[in-house]
Structures are given as C-alpha cells and as structure tokens.
PDB file of C-alpha atoms in Angstrom:
ATOM      1  CA  GLY M 198       8.152   2.846 -19.072  1.00  0.00           C
ATOM      2  CA  ALA M 199       7.412  -0.386 -18.168  1.00  0.00           C
ATOM      3  CA  GLY M 200       5.309  -0.642 -14.616  1.00  0.00           C
ATOM      4  CA  VAL M 201       5.628  -3.222 -12.323  1.00  0.00           C
ATOM      5  CA  SER M 202       3.402  -6.130 -13.799  1.00  0.00           C
ATOM      6  CA  GLN M 203       2.333  -9.180 -11.895  1.00  0.00           C
ATOM      7  CA  SER M 204       0.733 -12.682 -12.820  1.00  0.00           C
ATOM      8  CA  PRO M 205      -1.900 -14.188 -13.104  1.00  0.00           C
ATOM      9  CA  SER M 206      -4.094 -11.177 -12.444  1.00  0.00           C
ATOM     10  CA  ASN M 207      -7.175 -13.605 -10.884  1.00  0.00           C
ATOM     11  CA  LYS M 208      -6.274 -17.196  -9.535  1.00  0.00           C
ATOM     12  CA  VAL M 209      -9.024 -19.520  -8.279  1.00  0.00           C
ATOM     13  CA  THR M 210      -7.948 -22.323  -6.375  1.00  0.00           C
ATOM     14  CA  GLU M 211      -9.135 -24.824  -3.906  1.00  0.00           C
ATOM     15  CA  LYS M 212      -8.424 -25.241  -0.158  1.00  0.00           C
ATOM     16  CA  GLY M 213      -5.085 -27.071   0.043  1.00  0.00           C
ATOM     17  CA  LYS M 214      -3.516 -26.256  -2.982  1.00  0.00           C
ATOM     18  CA  ASP M 215       0.047 -24.662  -3.599  1.00  0.00           C
ATOM     19  CA  VAL M 216      -0.500 -21.722  -5.770  1.00  0.00           C
ATOM     20  CA  GLU M 217       2.752 -18.939  -6.842  1.00  0.00           C
ATOM     21  CA  LEU M 218       2.175 -15.421  -7.992  1.00  0.00           C
ATOM     22  CA  ARG M 219       4.933 -13.454  -9.952  1.00  0.00           C
ATOM     23  CA  CYS M 220       6.136 -10.112  -9.858  1.00  0.00           C
ATOM     24  CA  ASP M 221       7.830  -8.491 -12.295  1.00  0.00           C
ATOM     25  CA  PRO M 222       9.117  -4.918 -10.460  1.00  0.00           C
ATOM     26  CA  ILE M 223      10.489  -2.019 -12.795  1.00  0.00           C
ATOM     27  CA  SER M 224      13.647  -2.413 -14.441  1.00  0.00           C
ATOM     28  CA  GLY M 225      17.048  -0.845 -11.937  1.00  0.00           C
ATOM     29  CA  HIS M 226      14.134  -1.183  -8.316  1.00  0.00           C
ATOM     30  CA  THR M 227      16.908  -2.125  -6.561  1.00  0.00           C
ATOM     31  CA  ALA M 228      13.489  -2.701  -3.239  1.00  0.00           C
ATOM     32  CA  LEU M 229      11.246  -5.005  -3.688  1.00  0.00           C
ATOM     33  CA  TYR M 230       8.026  -5.225  -1.556  1.00  0.00           C
ATOM     34  CA  TRP M 231       5.030  -7.955  -1.496  1.00  0.00           C
ATOM     35  CA  TYR M 232       1.644  -7.000   0.496  1.00  0.00           C
ATOM     36  CA  ARG M 233      -1.649  -8.411   1.208  1.00  0.00           C
ATOM     37  CA  GLN M 234      -4.929  -6.714   1.208  1.00  0.00           C
ATOM     38  CA  ARG M 235      -8.163  -8.360   2.216  1.00  0.00           C
ATOM     39  CA  LEU M 236     -11.262  -7.039   0.937  1.00  0.00           C
ATOM     40  CA  GLY M 237     -12.303  -3.625   2.994  1.00  0.00           C
ATOM     41  CA  GLN M 238      -8.540  -3.656   4.790  1.00  0.00           C
ATOM     42  CA  GLY M 239      -5.647  -1.752   4.470  1.00  0.00           C
ATOM     43  CA  LEU M 240      -2.148  -3.320   3.500  1.00  0.00           C
ATOM     44  CA  GLU M 241      -0.759  -5.751   5.173  1.00  0.00           C
ATOM     45  CA  PHE M 242       3.034  -5.966   4.812  1.00  0.00           C
ATOM     46  CA  LEU M 243       4.726  -9.434   4.113  1.00  0.00           C
ATOM     47  CA  ILE M 244       8.044  -9.118   2.484  1.00  0.00           C
ATOM     48  CA  TYR M 245      11.055  -6.434   1.856  1.00  0.00           C
ATOM     49  CA  PHE M 246      13.904  -7.666  -0.256  1.00  0.00           C
ATOM     50  CA  GLN M 247      16.783  -5.167  -1.261  1.00  0.00           C
ATOM     51  CA  GLY M 248      19.260  -5.810  -3.566  1.00  0.00           C
ATOM     52  CA  ASN M 249      21.057  -9.070  -2.483  1.00  0.00           C
ATOM     53  CA  SER M 250      19.955  -8.754   1.333  1.00  0.00           C
ATOM     54  CA  ALA M 251      18.860 -11.017   3.487  1.00  0.00           C
ATOM     55  CA  PRO M 252      14.815  -9.795   2.925  1.00  0.00           C
ATOM     56  CA  ASP M 253      13.061  -8.937   5.596  1.00  0.00           C
ATOM     57  CA  LYS M 254      10.433 -11.662   6.334  1.00  0.00           C
ATOM     58  CA  SER M 255       8.453 -10.240   9.209  1.00  0.00           C
ATOM     59  CA  GLY M 256       5.110  -9.319   7.799  1.00  0.00           C
ATOM     60  CA  LEU M 257       5.101 -13.047   6.424  1.00  0.00           C
ATOM     61  CA  PRO M 258       1.754 -14.669   8.504  1.00  0.00           C
ATOM     62  CA  SER M 259       3.017 -18.528   8.163  1.00  0.00           C
ATOM     63  CA  ASP M 260       5.258 -20.879   7.200  1.00  0.00           C
ATOM     64  CA  ARG M 261       2.784 -21.711   4.344  1.00  0.00           C
ATOM     65  CA  PHE M 262       3.857 -18.476   3.551  1.00  0.00           C
ATOM     66  CA  SER M 263       7.313 -17.857   1.499  1.00  0.00           C
ATOM     67  CA  ALA M 264       9.055 -15.341  -1.075  1.00  0.00           C
ATOM     68  CA  GLU M 265      12.266 -15.508  -3.844  1.00  0.00           C
ATOM     69  CA  ARG M 266      14.052 -13.087  -5.790  1.00  0.00           C
ATOM     70  CA  THR M 267      16.660 -13.380  -7.829  1.00  0.00           C
ATOM     71  CA  GLY M 268      19.097 -10.520  -7.612  1.00  0.00           C
ATOM     72  CA  GLU M 269      16.984  -7.473  -8.501  1.00  0.00           C
ATOM     73  CA  SER M 270      14.828  -8.950 -11.055  1.00  0.00           C
ATOM     74  CA  VAL M 271      11.318 -11.209 -10.613  1.00  0.00           C
ATOM     75  CA  SER M 272      10.134 -12.476  -7.693  1.00  0.00           C
ATOM     76  CA  THR M 273       7.804 -15.068  -6.854  1.00  0.00           C
ATOM     77  CA  LEU M 274       5.278 -15.218  -3.478  1.00  0.00           C
ATOM     78  CA  THR M 275       4.166 -18.663  -2.669  1.00  0.00           C
ATOM     79  CA  ILE M 276       1.166 -20.507  -0.219  1.00  0.00           C
ATOM     80  CA  GLN M 277       1.116 -23.731   0.326  1.00  0.00           C
ATOM     81  CA  ARG M 278      -1.557 -25.750   1.079  1.00  0.00           C
ATOM     82  CA  THR M 279      -4.036 -22.522   0.731  1.00  0.00           C
ATOM     83  CA  GLN M 280      -6.666 -21.578   3.051  1.00  0.00           C
ATOM     84  CA  GLN M 281     -10.133 -19.711   2.404  1.00  0.00           C
ATOM     85  CA  GLU M 282      -8.160 -16.914   4.876  1.00  0.00           C
ATOM     86  CA  ASP M 283      -5.523 -16.386   2.292  1.00  0.00           C
ATOM     87  CA  SER M 284      -8.327 -15.083  -0.007  1.00  0.00           C
ATOM     88  CA  ALA M 285      -7.080 -11.528  -0.865  1.00  0.00           C
ATOM     89  CA  VAL M 286      -5.149  -9.348  -3.493  1.00  0.00           C
ATOM     90  CA  TYR M 287      -1.072  -9.784  -3.227  1.00  0.00           C
ATOM     91  CA  LEU M 288       0.513  -6.270  -4.301  1.00  0.00           C
ATOM     92  CA  CYS M 289       3.768  -6.552  -5.062  1.00  0.00           C
ATOM     93  CA  ALA M 290       5.600  -2.768  -5.781  1.00  0.00           C
ATOM     94  CA  SER M 291       9.525  -1.712  -6.038  1.00  0.00           C
ATOM     95  CA  SER M 292      11.059   1.417  -5.625  1.00  0.00           C
ATOM     96  CA  LEU M 293      13.719   2.721  -6.673  1.00  0.00           C
ATOM     97  CA  THR M 294      16.932   2.455  -4.193  1.00  0.00           C
ATOM     98  CA  SER M 295      17.809   1.245  -0.834  1.00  0.00           C
ATOM     99  CA  SER M 296      16.628   4.305   1.688  1.00  0.00           C
ATOM    100  CA  GLY M 297      13.224   2.892   1.924  1.00  0.00           C
ATOM    101  CA  HIS M 298      11.683   5.615   4.060  1.00  0.00           C
ATOM    102  CA  THR M 299      11.748   8.235   1.135  1.00  0.00           C
ATOM    103  CA  ASP M 300      11.346   6.395  -1.904  1.00  0.00           C
ATOM    104  CA  THR M 301       8.020   6.337  -3.518  1.00  0.00           C
ATOM    105  CA  GLN M 302       6.908   3.060  -3.715  1.00  0.00           C
ATOM    106  CA  TYR M 303       5.210   1.909  -7.713  1.00  0.00           C
ATOM    107  CA  PHE M 304       2.592  -0.578  -7.307  1.00  0.00           C
ATOM    108  CA  GLY M 305       1.623  -3.459  -9.667  1.00  0.00           C
ATOM    109  CA  PRO M 306      -1.928  -4.239 -10.387  1.00  0.00           C
ATOM    110  CA  GLY M 307      -2.004  -7.689  -7.684  1.00  0.00           C
ATOM    111  CA  THR M 308      -3.084 -11.028  -7.898  1.00  0.00           C
ATOM    112  CA  ARG M 309      -6.475 -11.711  -7.054  1.00  0.00           C
ATOM    113  CA  LEU M 310      -6.524 -14.911  -5.271  1.00  0.00           C
ATOM    114  CA  THR M 311      -9.533 -16.675  -3.942  1.00  0.00           C
ATOM    115  CA  VAL M 312      -9.733 -19.828  -2.160  1.00  0.00           C
ATOM    116  CA  LEU M 313     -12.766 -22.144  -2.565  1.00  0.00           C
TER     117      LEU M 313
ATOM    118  CA  ARG S 292      -3.239   0.014  18.662  1.00  0.00           C
ATOM    119  CA  LYS S 293      -2.573   0.148  14.494  1.00  0.00           C
ATOM    120  CA  GLU S 294      -0.067   2.008  13.430  1.00  0.00           C
ATOM    121  CA  VAL S 295      -2.073   3.782  11.538  1.00  0.00           C
ATOM    122  CA  GLU S 296      -5.355   5.010  11.429  1.00  0.00           C
ATOM    123  CA  GLN S 297      -8.271   6.582   9.363  1.00  0.00           C
ATOM    124  CA  ASP S 298     -11.674   7.635   9.575  1.00  0.00           C
ATOM    125  CA  PRO S 299     -12.998   5.546   6.550  1.00  0.00           C
ATOM    126  CA  GLY S 300     -15.802   7.581   5.556  1.00  0.00           C
ATOM    127  CA  PRO S 301     -17.265   7.583   3.231  1.00  0.00           C
ATOM    128  CA  PHE S 302     -17.286  11.024   2.561  1.00  0.00           C
ATOM    129  CA  ASN S 303     -19.789  12.672   0.435  1.00  0.00           C
ATOM    130  CA  VAL S 304     -19.277  16.022  -1.350  1.00  0.00           C
ATOM    131  CA  PRO S 305     -20.352  18.182  -4.508  1.00  0.00           C
ATOM    132  CA  GLU S 306     -18.378  19.203  -6.937  1.00  0.00           C
ATOM    133  CA  GLY S 307     -16.461  22.419  -5.564  1.00  0.00           C
ATOM    134  CA  ALA S 308     -16.703  21.831  -2.245  1.00  0.00           C
ATOM    135  CA  THR S 309     -13.258  21.288  -0.384  1.00  0.00           C
ATOM    136  CA  VAL S 310     -12.828  18.408   2.039  1.00  0.00           C
ATOM    137  CA  ALA S 311     -10.132  17.380   4.425  1.00  0.00           C
ATOM    138  CA  PHE S 312      -9.514  14.045   5.608  1.00  0.00           C
ATOM    139  CA  ASN S 313      -6.773  13.213   8.855  1.00  0.00           C
ATOM    140  CA  CYS S 314      -4.874  10.207   9.934  1.00  0.00           C
ATOM    141  CA  THR S 315      -3.410   9.088  13.463  1.00  0.00           C
ATOM    142  CA  TYR S 316      -0.192   7.532  13.891  1.00  0.00           C
ATOM    143  CA  SER S 317       0.963   4.988  16.942  1.00  0.00           C
ATOM    144  CA  ASN S 318       4.944   5.874  16.935  1.00  0.00           C
ATOM    145  CA  SER S 319       6.086   9.451  17.247  1.00  0.00           C
ATOM    146  CA  ALA S 320       9.456   8.389  15.771  1.00  0.00           C
ATOM    147  CA  SER S 321       7.705   7.814  11.961  1.00  0.00           C
ATOM    148  CA  GLN S 322      10.096   9.245   9.700  1.00  0.00           C
ATOM    149  CA  SER S 323       8.242   9.772   6.713  1.00  0.00           C
ATOM    150  CA  PHE S 324       4.549  10.323   5.797  1.00  0.00           C
ATOM    151  CA  PHE S 325       2.553   9.885   1.863  1.00  0.00           C
ATOM    152  CA  TRP S 326      -0.680   9.935   1.091  1.00  0.00           C
ATOM    153  CA  TYR S 327      -1.322   6.799  -1.435  1.00  0.00           C
ATOM    154  CA  ARG S 328      -4.845   7.231  -3.428  1.00  0.00           C
ATOM    155  CA  GLN S 329      -6.133   3.761  -4.498  1.00  0.00           C
ATOM    156  CA  ASP S 330      -9.190   3.504  -7.819  1.00  0.00           C
ATOM    157  CA  CYS S 331     -11.662   0.665  -7.021  1.00  0.00           C
ATOM    158  CA  ARG S 332     -10.218  -2.206  -8.073  1.00  0.00           C
ATOM    159  CA  LYS S 333      -6.758  -0.417  -8.822  1.00  0.00           C
ATOM    160  CA  GLU S 334      -3.975  -0.285  -7.081  1.00  0.00           C
ATOM    161  CA  PRO S 335      -2.387   2.077  -5.014  1.00  0.00           C
ATOM    162  CA  LYS S 336      -0.388   5.115  -6.176  1.00  0.00           C
ATOM    163  CA  LEU S 337       1.299   8.261  -4.862  1.00  0.00           C
ATOM    164  CA  LEU S 338      -0.789  11.053  -4.460  1.00  0.00           C
ATOM    165  CA  MET S 339       2.178  13.127  -1.942  1.00  0.00           C
ATOM    166  CA  SER S 340       4.674  12.814   0.391  1.00  0.00           C
ATOM    167  CA  VAL S 341       3.945  14.663   3.444  1.00  0.00           C
ATOM    168  CA  TYR S 342       7.321  17.158   4.457  1.00  0.00           C
ATOM    169  CA  SER S 343       7.575  18.673   7.788  1.00  0.00           C
ATOM    170  CA  SER S 344       6.810  21.632   6.804  1.00  0.00           C
ATOM    171  CA  GLY S 345       3.281  21.154   4.649  1.00  0.00           C
ATOM    172  CA  ASN S 346       3.619  20.668   0.586  1.00  0.00           C
ATOM    173  CA  GLU S 347       1.024  21.503  -1.776  1.00  0.00           C
ATOM    174  CA  ASP S 348       0.877  20.296  -4.936  1.00  0.00           C
ATOM    175  CA  GLY S 349      -2.493  22.284  -7.363  1.00  0.00           C
ATOM    176  CA  ARG S 350      -5.669  21.032  -5.230  1.00  0.00           C
ATOM    177  CA  PHE S 351      -3.705  19.057  -2.865  1.00  0.00           C
ATOM    178  CA  THR S 352      -2.583  20.237   0.609  1.00  0.00           C
ATOM    179  CA  ALA S 353      -0.756  17.574   2.828  1.00  0.00           C
ATOM    180  CA  GLN S 354      -0.180  18.540   6.543  1.00  0.00           C
ATOM    181  CA  LEU S 355       1.623  17.073   9.274  1.00  0.00           C
ATOM    182  CA  ASN S 356       1.660  17.709  13.028  1.00  0.00           C
ATOM    183  CA  ARG S 357       4.177  15.555  14.990  1.00  0.00           C
ATOM    184  CA  ALA S 358       3.510  16.561  18.519  1.00  0.00           C
ATOM    185  CA  SER S 359      -0.314  15.284  17.596  1.00  0.00           C
ATOM    186  CA  GLN S 360       1.036  12.424  15.466  1.00  0.00           C
ATOM    187  CA  TYR S 361      -1.657  13.097  12.829  1.00  0.00           C
ATOM    188  CA  ILE S 362      -1.260  14.375   8.826  1.00  0.00           C
ATOM    189  CA  SER S 363      -3.988  15.636   7.595  1.00  0.00           C
ATOM    190  CA  LEU S 364      -5.129  16.332   3.248  1.00  0.00           C
ATOM    191  CA  LEU S 365      -6.919  18.673   1.993  1.00  0.00           C
ATOM    192  CA  ILE S 366      -8.339  18.706  -1.424  1.00  0.00           C
ATOM    193  CA  ARG S 367      -9.975  22.297  -2.513  1.00  0.00           C
ATOM    194  CA  ASP S 368     -12.366  22.940  -5.818  1.00  0.00           C
ATOM    195  CA  SER S 369     -13.261  18.820  -5.634  1.00  0.00           C
ATOM    196  CA  LYS S 370     -13.389  17.491  -9.054  1.00  0.00           C
ATOM    197  CA  LEU S 371     -15.417  14.381  -9.787  1.00  0.00           C
ATOM    198  CA  SER S 372     -12.397  12.584 -10.721  1.00  0.00           C
ATOM    199  CA  ASP S 373     -10.785  12.601  -6.885  1.00  0.00           C
ATOM    200  CA  SER S 374     -13.519   9.782  -6.357  1.00  0.00           C
ATOM    201  CA  ALA S 375     -11.112   7.481  -4.838  1.00  0.00           C
ATOM    202  CA  THR S 376      -9.798   5.424  -1.714  1.00  0.00           C
ATOM    203  CA  TYR S 377      -6.995   7.824   0.091  1.00  0.00           C
ATOM    204  CA  LEU S 378      -4.444   5.817   2.123  1.00  0.00           C
ATOM    205  CA  CYS S 379      -2.735   7.309   4.718  1.00  0.00           C
ATOM    206  CA  VAL S 380       1.134   5.593   4.826  1.00  0.00           C
ATOM    207  CA  VAL S 381       3.755   6.075   7.584  1.00  0.00           C
ATOM    208  CA  ASN S 382       7.684   4.854   7.523  1.00  0.00           C
ATOM    209  CA  GLU S 383       9.009   4.528  10.894  1.00  0.00           C
ATOM    210  CA  GLY S 384      12.716   4.099   9.273  1.00  0.00           C
ATOM    211  CA  GLY S 385      12.569   0.892   8.374  1.00  0.00           C
ATOM    212  CA  ASN S 386      11.669  -1.322   5.599  1.00  0.00           C
ATOM    213  CA  GLN S 387       7.785  -1.460   6.597  1.00  0.00           C
ATOM    214  CA  PHE S 388       5.510   0.664   5.488  1.00  0.00           C
ATOM    215  CA  TYR S 389       2.183   1.110   7.267  1.00  0.00           C
ATOM    216  CA  PHE S 390      -0.865   1.818   5.511  1.00  0.00           C
ATOM    217  CA  GLY S 391      -3.941   3.082   6.864  1.00  0.00           C
ATOM    218  CA  THR S 392      -7.699   1.104   5.904  1.00  0.00           C
ATOM    219  CA  GLY S 393      -8.234   4.112   3.331  1.00  0.00           C
ATOM    220  CA  THR S 394     -11.087   6.849   3.902  1.00  0.00           C
ATOM    221  CA  SER S 395     -13.330   6.772   0.627  1.00  0.00           C
ATOM    222  CA  LEU S 396     -14.163   9.637  -1.254  1.00  0.00           C
ATOM    223  CA  THR S 397     -17.112  10.215  -3.842  1.00  0.00           C
ATOM    224  CA  VAL S 398     -17.618  13.273  -5.087  1.00  0.00           C
ATOM    225  CA  ILE S 399     -21.112  14.332  -6.734  1.00  0.00           C
ATOM    226  CA  PRO S 400     -21.734  15.925  -9.554  1.00  0.00           C
TER     227      PRO S 400
END
C-alpha cells in the first residue's frame, strides 16, 4: 500500500520567506510526527498529532514554526520568515494507534529545505 | 546531557564480519527502544524493536541492559547491503521519541 508521502521533495527559498511543507500519512494512521534533521545530526522532534487531541508542540523551536492537521489526514508544517539555520530535512512519520511508545513509525522521504 | 548517545563511527568492516553498536540513554524510566536504519539521503526505517529479554531477527540481535542503561545491536555475517547509518531510538512513555545521531557502518568487499 501507499506509504507516507511528503511534498515538495526539495525546497529552496530566500531568507525571510515563508514555506509550507506537506505530509500525507498512511491511511488509517492516527498518529503523525514531524521531525527535523540537520546535516550530520540526529532527528529532532518538532510536533505530534494524535487524532483529534490537542497536538504536542513541545519540540517546535520558535514561534515561526507551526503545524496543522485536519482529523487524521494531511498535515502541513509552516515556517515563517525562514532563517538559514532552518535549512534541514523535514521528516514526517505516522503510526497506527495512540499507544505511541510501542508503535512503529513509518517515515516519509522528507523535504529538503535550503534557505539561502 | 543528551537523551540518547551513540558512537558515530564510522565502522568499516569486511564482508562476513561481526560488528556491534552500543547506545546509551539517560532516562532510567525509558520504556521502549528501537533500532532504525537510515541509508544515505533516505528516510529512517525500522530495523527492529528491542525487548527486555533481547531479540533476534536473522543476522541481527538486539539487547537491552536496563541496569547500565544501554542497548546494543549485533550484526553477524555482514553484507555489503548492511552499509547504512543505524539510529538508536528511545521513548520515555510520552509522545516524544529521542533519536541518537546514528552510527555509520560501511561493509567493505
């Protein structure tokens, strides 16, 4: 079946511009995560959605970052007034149920963001 | 202190060799543990979960040592296709999963 998809695959933008990244989770997966991976670094948790519950935004690095998800479908991560330090691969993952500590996370291919 | 720490390597081993990676975690209350594999410029993929009693999947063996707060991954009879970065992942029972920076493995012909 279809896996997690993300778009765009690559995004080059100028400092100060806003960008929007999209994630389509696996159908039926209630949990959705966003991560950031800087070059040569580990994955950094950004935000978690679980069904219709309030999202866990504790990993968002600044108020320039926001994310939305409608129900159990598509999610968008928005970065306003991008900075060069935002350059990274943004990965989305989904998992089947709410018992997050045991479920397998399936990752999308990521969006490679470059801020000039 | 980082939640999860790994030796970044690189580990360069010949085909057929056995190689082991360790990963330490800081929170003694951590509940779930995983090894993920990440190929160059690709997304991470689950390799195996790590259970308290240790578990094996073919050439791969994972173990958990709660007393010393580390998990290990052993790869036997290394194949060229095993070349990748191996990520240690820990969950403390909440929504966040903590990823290590990964250990790079290159299997040499």
